[in-house]
C-alpha atoms as one frame of an Amber mdcrd trajectory, in Angstrom:
protein
 -37.344 -74.725  44.319 -33.585 -74.489  44.905 -31.089 -73.350  42.569 -28.450
 -76.190  42.941 -31.719 -79.002  42.463 -32.135 -77.600  39.163 -28.269 -77.608
  38.196 -28.315 -81.026  39.451 -31.384 -82.153  37.052 -30.325 -80.355  34.183
 -26.145 -81.991  34.571 -28.116 -85.491  35.003 -30.447 -85.146  31.862 -27.595
 -83.784  29.621 -25.259 -86.503  30.931 -27.465 -89.221  30.746 -26.315 -90.482
  34.207 -26.610 -89.746  37.669 -22.879 -90.911  38.227 -21.674 -88.363  35.249
 -24.118 -85.316  36.121 -22.740 -85.539  39.824 -19.520 -85.462  38.436 -20.014
 -82.347  36.009 -21.854 -80.693  39.310 -18.906 -81.555  41.352 -20.699 -83.287
  44.114 -21.070 -87.053  45.353 -23.641 -88.870  43.438 -26.038 -89.062  46.426
 -26.171 -85.661  46.607 -27.538 -85.385  43.397 -29.696 -87.856  44.156 -31.281
 -86.784  46.861 -31.360 -83.342  45.676 -33.684 -84.428  42.534 -36.129 -86.701
  44.873 -37.029 -83.590  46.654 -37.399 -81.378  43.740 -39.209 -84.501  42.070
 -41.628 -84.312  45.699 -42.212 -80.862  45.175 -42.961 -80.911  41.881 -45.402
 -84.150  42.369 -43.932 -85.955  39.315 -41.299 -88.016  38.852 -38.552 -86.437
  36.164 -36.327 -89.633  35.352 -37.189 -92.904  34.207 -34.589 -94.930  36.239
 -33.008 -97.827  34.701 -29.382 -99.273  33.251 -29.762 -95.948  30.774 -31.861
 -92.949  32.733 -34.368 -91.039  30.652 -36.590 -87.709  31.145 -40.059 -88.105
  31.735 -42.528 -86.325  29.749 -42.463 -83.923  32.599 -38.776 -83.963  32.951
 -38.728 -83.035  29.568 -41.020 -79.849  30.013 -38.613 -79.002  32.873 -35.354
 -79.124  31.377 -35.657 -75.698  29.084 -37.307 -74.164  31.906 -34.452 -74.840
  34.284 -31.761 -73.833  31.649 -33.511 -70.986  31.626 -33.326 -69.912  35.487
 -30.128 -71.149  35.317 -29.135 -68.715  32.745 -30.822 -66.142  34.383 -29.137
 -66.914  37.802 -26.187 -66.560  36.065 -26.872 -63.086  33.935 -27.823 -61.922
  37.453 -24.408 -62.716  38.680 -22.591 -61.468  35.651 -24.433 -57.862  36.176
 -23.200 -57.654  39.467 -19.789 -58.120  39.023 -19.621 -56.374  35.790 -20.024
 -53.326  37.915 -16.648 -53.999  39.387 -15.132 -55.078  36.296 -15.362 -58.756
  36.789 -16.380 -61.705  34.574 -17.900 -64.382  36.274 -20.655 -67.025  34.930
 -20.467 -70.994  33.459 -19.393 -71.843  29.788 -20.230 -75.240  28.205 -17.813
 -75.862  25.233 -18.106 -79.028  22.544 -14.746 -80.132  22.275 -13.091 -82.309
  19.643 -10.930 -85.255  19.787  -8.173 -83.768  17.350  -7.977 -80.173  17.158
  -5.144 -80.162  15.006  -2.611 -77.444  15.660  -5.015 -75.629  17.939  -3.521
 -76.228  21.666  -6.970 -75.592  23.133  -5.466 -76.869  26.664  -3.138 -74.218
  26.756  -5.955 -71.664  25.838  -8.113 -72.969  28.492  -5.384 -72.765  31.250
  -4.436 -69.283  30.274  -8.295 -68.392  30.064  -8.981 -69.570  33.720  -5.708
 -67.509  34.984  -7.357 -64.550  33.478 -10.835 -65.418  34.484 -10.973 -67.242
  37.905 -14.476 -66.256  38.416 -15.740 -67.991  35.162 -16.268 -72.203  35.120
 -15.789 -73.981  31.561 -17.366 -77.386  31.275 -15.457 -78.694  28.748 -16.248
 -82.288  27.090 -16.114 -84.212  24.245 -19.412 -85.856  22.451 -19.906 -89.193
  21.345 -21.430 -87.753  18.136 -18.841 -85.811  16.274 -18.988 -82.397  15.080
 -22.533 -82.803  13.923 -23.786 -83.687  17.610 -21.807 -80.545  18.926 -23.839
 -78.259  16.766 -27.036 -79.555  17.393 -25.898 -79.188  20.933 -25.585 -75.777
  20.855 -28.799 -74.987  18.541 -30.427 -76.809  21.357 -28.812 -74.523  23.821
 -27.101 -77.388  25.570 -23.823 -75.861  25.029 -22.700 -72.588  24.840 -19.653
 -72.965  22.619 -18.457 -75.648  20.622 -15.262 -76.480  18.909 -16.613 -78.460
  15.873 -15.536 -79.517  12.219 -17.879 -78.688   8.971 -17.611 -78.477   5.372
 -19.244 -75.635   5.181 -18.215 -72.206   6.480 -22.048 -71.704   7.447 -24.912
 -73.342   9.017 -28.138 -73.128   9.921 -29.188 -71.306  13.312 -25.046 -71.124
  13.636 -22.295 -68.555  14.045 -19.155 -70.321  12.796 -15.381 -68.846  13.023
 -12.566 -70.798  11.475  -9.852 -71.435  13.532  -7.827 -73.350  11.533  -7.950
 -75.406   8.523  -5.593 -78.125   7.260  -4.967 -81.145   3.946  -6.820 -83.925
   4.439  -4.348 -86.916   3.362  -4.375 -90.514   2.016  -3.394 -93.183   4.384
  -2.168 -96.602   3.429   0.265 -99.459   3.876   3.683 -99.018   2.403   3.189
-102.180   0.743   0.244-100.590  -0.819   0.260-100.202  -4.901  -0.481 -96.730
  -4.588   2.048 -95.837  -2.309   4.816 -94.785  -4.147   2.420 -92.365  -6.444
   2.813 -89.171  -3.934  -0.507 -88.197  -5.013  -3.789 -90.167  -5.345  -7.139
 -89.705  -7.397 -10.383 -89.980  -5.471 -11.279 -92.213  -8.538  -8.341 -94.532
  -8.050  -9.798 -95.393  -4.500 -13.547 -95.988  -4.665 -12.651-100.128  -4.564
 -10.523 -99.592  -1.558 -11.732-100.869   1.846 -12.228 -98.180   4.110 -11.338
 -97.448   8.203 -13.646 -93.936   8.569 -14.619 -91.996  11.018 -18.661 -92.410
  12.027 -21.046 -90.347  10.409 -21.624 -87.202  12.293 -17.560 -86.889  12.293
 -16.504 -83.459  10.094 -13.121 -85.517   8.508 -15.775 -87.855   7.438 -18.409
 -85.689   6.069 -15.661 -83.671   4.094 -14.784 -87.143   2.259 -18.166 -88.556
   2.279 -19.234 -85.127   0.159 -15.866 -84.909  -2.091 -17.000 -88.882  -3.311
 -20.399 -87.739  -3.902 -19.731 -84.734  -5.797 -17.243 -87.276  -8.258 -20.032
 -89.625  -8.660 -18.341 -92.107  -6.646 -18.655 -95.094  -4.207 -17.077 -96.263
  -1.555 -16.807 -98.999   0.703 -16.371 -98.327   4.786 -15.256-101.635   6.343
 -14.662-100.374  10.153 -15.244 -97.112  11.963 -13.122 -95.733  14.710 -13.272
 -92.597  16.560  -9.524 -92.048  16.936  -7.340 -91.564  14.369  -4.476 -93.889
  16.223  -6.313 -96.722  16.260  -7.841 -96.361  12.811  -3.912 -96.210  11.533
  -2.865 -98.897  13.204  -5.543-100.973  11.482  -4.386 -99.741   8.136  -0.345
-100.451   9.443  -2.140-104.118   9.980  -3.596-104.179   5.966  -7.182-103.940
   7.319  -7.733-101.238   5.205  -6.711 -97.117   4.124  -7.860 -93.926   5.910
  -8.276 -90.528   5.170  -6.562 -88.204   7.896  -6.074 -84.545   8.620  -2.421
 -84.017   7.896  -1.788 -83.034  11.936  -2.805 -86.461  12.522  -0.541 -88.871
  10.535   1.352 -91.104  12.443   4.978 -91.262  12.664   4.907 -94.938  11.675
   7.129 -96.396   9.038   4.774 -99.173   7.989   2.622 -96.519   6.660   2.462
 -93.989   3.872   0.515 -90.542   3.980  -0.101 -89.026   0.230  -1.785 -85.790
  -1.389  -5.460 -86.157  -2.289  -6.603 -85.140  -5.934  -8.895 -82.712  -5.763
  -7.524 -81.511  -2.598  -9.411 -82.075   0.842  -9.939 -79.659   3.187 -10.599
 -80.329   6.660 -10.905 -77.333   9.126 -11.768 -76.425  12.852 -14.853 -74.157
  13.513 -16.145 -72.276  16.609 -19.876 -72.262  16.937 -22.184 -70.365  18.821
 -26.273 -70.188  18.401 -26.880 -67.107  15.962 -30.504 -66.841  17.956 -29.082
 -66.441  21.629 -26.311 -63.979  22.595 -23.718 -65.061  24.438 -22.655 -63.990
  27.827 -20.137 -62.214  28.653 -18.338 -65.002  30.184 -19.209 -66.956  26.263
 -18.138 -64.190  24.554 -14.864 -63.859  26.648 -14.115 -67.459  26.153 -15.154
 -67.083  22.485 -12.679 -64.137  22.124  -9.520 -66.137  23.729  -9.711 -68.969
  21.798 -10.330 -67.081  18.147  -6.894 -65.037  19.550  -5.783 -68.155  20.093
  -5.951 -69.598  16.750  -3.087 -70.803  14.730  -4.960 -69.136  11.450  -8.317
 -67.940  12.181  -9.687 -65.619   9.672 -10.957 -62.464  10.614 -15.179 -61.875
  10.437 -17.939 -64.043  10.792 -20.491 -66.180   8.881 -24.444 -67.217   9.914
 -27.270 -68.203   8.879
């Protein structure tokens, strides 16, 4: 059993695809497939149910956490040797968001690479929103995640606030509320909403605010992209809540303040039970130092 076999196996398992797994591991698909087949021969079992969408067999499910442990131990061994020379090496998996407010993560990652060329950062967006990223951190699929949460605490996680901004109500310029300047939640209960899917942090903020006010609302359309959502608003297909930095400069739509105020926050999450590697700790520190107005201190639960 070779480390590269486990690396390809984990990448394929986490991406759900031989193609995507090979891309993450930076090898051609045929090499990843061959390595997994050899691993299956050595273990005497099938690890994946192959089809349009692959899935782990029970044997694969049993191997996955152990494979992660082995790869983490190898990274730790390399890091320990590098540390004697004053270097930081290793691999860090970072969960990303579709929108990061004023947080320029691309520039920070580029700066981090220049400072720590021995660290490989696997950054990826989730298809299940911030809730999916936080679950991935708890499972160990991600070392760090940029996520939006309603609360400053979450079970099993350490959350550090990097940025916060108001959420605004967006409607067409001909909407009856367009000239009011500020809208109250009670005025919006009967509106047809364009909204992010359940699991997205901005959706959670709004859902909680309506629930706390004893109000219900009707979500007609779900979109993961703020630009697409506001295009629908421009065409009169609904109204929308949008973080202030994501409001489109479109003369056909109007962005209004909300009462009570709604706040959308970007936080950095990592496990409260697993210590960060030197590489992950260095990346976390760089992201925090680059935050627009992150607050000192951490909270965990």
